[in-house]
XYZ file of C-alpha atoms in Angstrom:
223
model
C -1.738 -11.639 2.320
C -0.560 -14.486 -0.468
C 1.568 -17.404 0.441
C 5.197 -16.698 -0.421
C 6.815 -19.451 -2.503
C 10.566 -18.457 -2.066
C 13.112 -19.710 -4.207
C 16.173 -21.122 -3.013
C 18.982 -20.748 -5.621
C 21.794 -21.675 -2.839
C 22.524 -22.374 0.910
C 25.489 -20.031 2.468
C 28.517 -22.416 3.248
C 29.874 -19.624 5.475
C 26.379 -19.686 7.866
C 26.241 -23.383 7.711
C 29.508 -23.647 8.937
C 28.834 -21.300 12.053
C 25.933 -23.158 12.690
C 27.146 -26.077 12.838
C 29.603 -25.002 15.085
C 32.872 -24.906 12.655
C 33.256 -21.342 12.092
C 36.540 -21.562 14.022
C 37.404 -25.144 13.053
C 39.403 -26.745 10.182
C 37.179 -28.902 8.380
C 36.184 -30.573 5.134
C 34.877 -27.446 3.034
C 33.780 -29.661 0.197
C 31.623 -31.569 2.632
C 29.892 -28.221 4.004
C 29.096 -27.101 0.141
C 28.263 -30.519 -0.597
C 25.308 -30.769 2.138
C 24.873 -26.768 0.964
C 23.935 -27.792 -2.286
C 21.979 -30.917 -1.621
C 19.762 -28.553 0.869
C 18.738 -26.663 -2.592
C 17.420 -29.310 -3.382
C 15.067 -31.080 -0.716
C 13.823 -28.213 0.675
C 10.631 -26.768 0.034
C 10.668 -22.951 1.419
C 7.513 -21.210 1.891
C 6.032 -18.376 3.848
C 3.070 -16.425 5.276
C 2.490 -12.903 6.454
C 0.282 -10.108 7.632
C 0.406 -6.419 8.680
C -1.442 -5.255 11.793
C -1.581 -2.255 13.729
C 0.482 -2.083 16.686
C 0.191 0.174 19.779
C 3.678 0.751 21.373
C 2.283 2.153 24.341
C 0.687 -0.468 25.637
C 3.038 -3.617 23.858
C -0.650 -4.572 22.293
C -0.920 -6.242 17.948
C -4.030 -4.663 17.353
C -5.740 -8.072 15.762
C -8.431 -9.818 16.612
C -8.692 -10.772 19.678
C -5.649 -8.393 20.807
C -1.797 -9.715 21.172
C -0.288 -8.403 24.000
C 3.516 -8.653 23.731
C 5.228 -9.683 26.704
C 8.839 -9.071 27.378
C 11.228 -5.929 28.481
C 13.598 -6.349 25.258
C 10.932 -7.119 22.661
C 8.545 -3.933 23.947
C 11.658 -1.738 23.798
C 12.639 -3.369 20.229
C 9.035 -2.430 19.206
C 8.625 0.807 21.125
C 8.759 2.990 17.785
C 6.644 0.697 15.503
C 3.002 1.849 14.235
C 2.769 -1.056 12.321
C 3.861 -4.714 13.140
C 4.536 -7.477 10.315
C 3.948 -11.024 11.679
C 5.497 -13.928 9.618
C 6.283 -17.463 9.910
C 8.497 -19.304 7.067
C 9.519 -22.789 6.590
C 11.161 -25.257 4.373
C 8.773 -27.862 5.173
C 8.809 -31.750 6.699
C 10.579 -33.428 4.017
C 13.935 -31.644 5.100
C 13.748 -33.108 8.612
C 12.701 -36.785 7.369
C 15.893 -36.611 4.995
C 18.421 -35.254 7.832
C 17.130 -38.490 10.363
C 16.956 -40.788 7.957
C 21.048 -39.905 7.494
C 21.795 -40.120 11.290
C 20.044 -42.979 10.993
C 22.716 -44.578 8.305
C 25.286 -43.899 10.273
C 26.111 -40.641 8.769
C 26.516 -38.482 11.249
C 28.841 -36.080 10.206
C 26.409 -35.330 6.659
C 23.338 -35.304 9.294
C 25.247 -32.534 11.425
C 26.067 -30.561 8.289
C 22.309 -31.133 6.329
C 20.831 -30.015 9.949
C 23.347 -26.672 10.003
C 22.230 -26.106 6.028
C 18.302 -26.221 6.773
C 18.888 -24.081 10.110
C 20.963 -21.646 7.230
C 17.993 -22.310 4.515
C 15.345 -21.356 7.036
C 16.771 -17.865 7.919
C 17.870 -17.458 4.312
C 14.085 -17.620 3.531
C 13.120 -15.518 6.258
C 15.351 -12.876 4.865
C 13.861 -13.319 1.503
C 10.534 -12.712 2.549
C 11.498 -9.601 4.307
C 12.973 -7.896 1.440
C 9.923 -9.187 -0.484
C 7.718 -7.240 2.377
C 9.462 -4.252 1.486
C 7.702 -3.939 -1.310
C 4.188 -3.448 0.229
C 5.388 -1.355 3.684
C 7.719 1.343 1.611
C 4.624 2.871 -0.044
C 2.615 3.216 3.428
C 5.722 5.325 4.512
C 7.515 2.929 6.888
C 10.562 1.297 7.391
C 11.414 -2.117 8.709
C 13.509 -3.148 11.610
C 14.965 -6.689 12.184
C 13.088 -9.215 12.574
C 12.763 -10.284 16.368
C 11.468 -14.412 17.475
C 9.957 -15.571 20.006
C 12.433 -17.480 22.448
C 15.269 -14.586 21.607
C 15.838 -12.142 24.896
C 12.788 -12.487 27.097
C 10.204 -13.147 25.008
C 8.592 -16.150 26.104
C 7.740 -19.042 23.282
C 4.353 -19.594 25.184
C 3.132 -16.864 22.924
C 3.795 -19.087 19.334
C -0.087 -20.315 19.030
C -0.977 -16.308 18.659
C 2.523 -15.972 16.524
C 0.977 -18.774 14.118
C -2.668 -17.913 13.673
C -1.633 -14.027 13.206
C 0.647 -14.929 10.635
C -1.435 -17.531 8.834
C 1.207 -20.288 9.463
C -1.558 -23.339 9.225
C -1.741 -22.146 5.432
C 1.625 -23.231 4.882
C 1.676 -26.370 7.189
C 3.236 -25.139 10.379
C 1.987 -26.074 13.886
C 3.396 -26.166 17.057
C 3.631 -29.136 19.843
C 2.648 -29.499 23.346
C 6.017 -27.828 24.391
C 5.494 -24.887 21.979
C 8.026 -26.291 19.537
C 7.571 -25.458 15.855
C 6.637 -28.389 13.255
C 8.072 -28.735 11.268
C 10.930 -28.334 13.364
C 13.089 -26.466 10.654
C 10.666 -22.981 10.876
C 10.631 -19.780 12.139
C 7.973 -17.046 13.622
C 9.423 -13.768 13.892
C 7.581 -9.984 14.429
C 8.742 -7.251 12.586
C 8.192 -3.572 13.666
C 7.295 -0.952 11.168
C 8.471 2.610 11.775
C 7.559 5.828 9.990
C 10.210 6.456 7.553
C 10.926 9.794 9.191
C 11.517 8.434 12.679
C 15.406 7.711 13.099
C 15.316 4.848 15.400
C 17.239 1.588 14.690
C 17.807 -0.969 17.503
C 21.042 -2.458 17.151
C 21.094 -5.829 15.317
C 22.154 -9.086 17.774
C 25.634 -10.211 16.713
C 28.192 -12.491 18.305
C 29.957 -9.258 19.818
C 26.844 -8.112 21.542
C 25.235 -11.879 22.609
C 25.634 -12.914 26.601
C 25.977 -16.621 25.620
C 29.410 -17.164 25.589
C 29.371 -20.519 25.213
C 27.434 -20.654 22.320
C 29.088 -23.399 19.492
C 27.802 -20.709 16.790
C 29.707 -18.193 17.844
C 32.294 -16.146 15.650
C 35.589 -15.790 17.621
C 37.122 -12.424 16.909
C 40.632 -12.596 14.511
C-alpha cells in the first residue's frame, strides 16, 4: 500500500493532559495548549500498512513467511477476523531530538508536556490512518475492530520485527532496537482485525474503567 502522509492540524490538549498524568490535576491549561500547538509544527506524521488474510483458528497471519500470533487476549480479539491490517505510524525522529533538547536546557515542565503531546500526536496519526483504511476495506465487505498493539495484554513485544516487516515500516523510517523498542520512539505498530460486515462481533474497547493497571498515571478518575 502507498505511504500515508497524514496531516496533523491539531493535537488534543485533553489527551495530552492525560498522557502527562495531569488528568485530574490543577495545571496551567495554556502551557498544555502551547505544547500541543508546538507539536503540530515539529511532528512529521507518516504511516504504512498492508492487508493480509488471517487464519483465526490457528492464529496465523497468512504472509510469507507465516506470522504466528501469540497471546490469549490478542487471539480472542482476532477470533472473528478473516483478514488483518498490519500498520505502523511515526511522527519522526525530529520530535524526539526536540524534546531531548528541551530537557537538556532545563525546561522540564515543557519537556514533559511536549513528550505527552507527542504521544497524543502519534495516536491521532494512527486514528487518522485507520479511517483512511476504511475506504479500502468496506468495499470488500469488512468492518474493522479496534487496533491492538504489541505490549498490550499478553502480546509480547518480541513480535516487533515481524510487525515492522509486514507493515513496510522501514519505508517510513521505523526500526527496532535490540530490546524491541521502536525507533523513533514516538512510533506505533498495531494489528487491526477485519470482520465480515454481517458478523455482530464487536470486542469491548479498553478504557480506564476496564483497565487493571490501577496506578497508571494516565488514568482518568471517576467524578
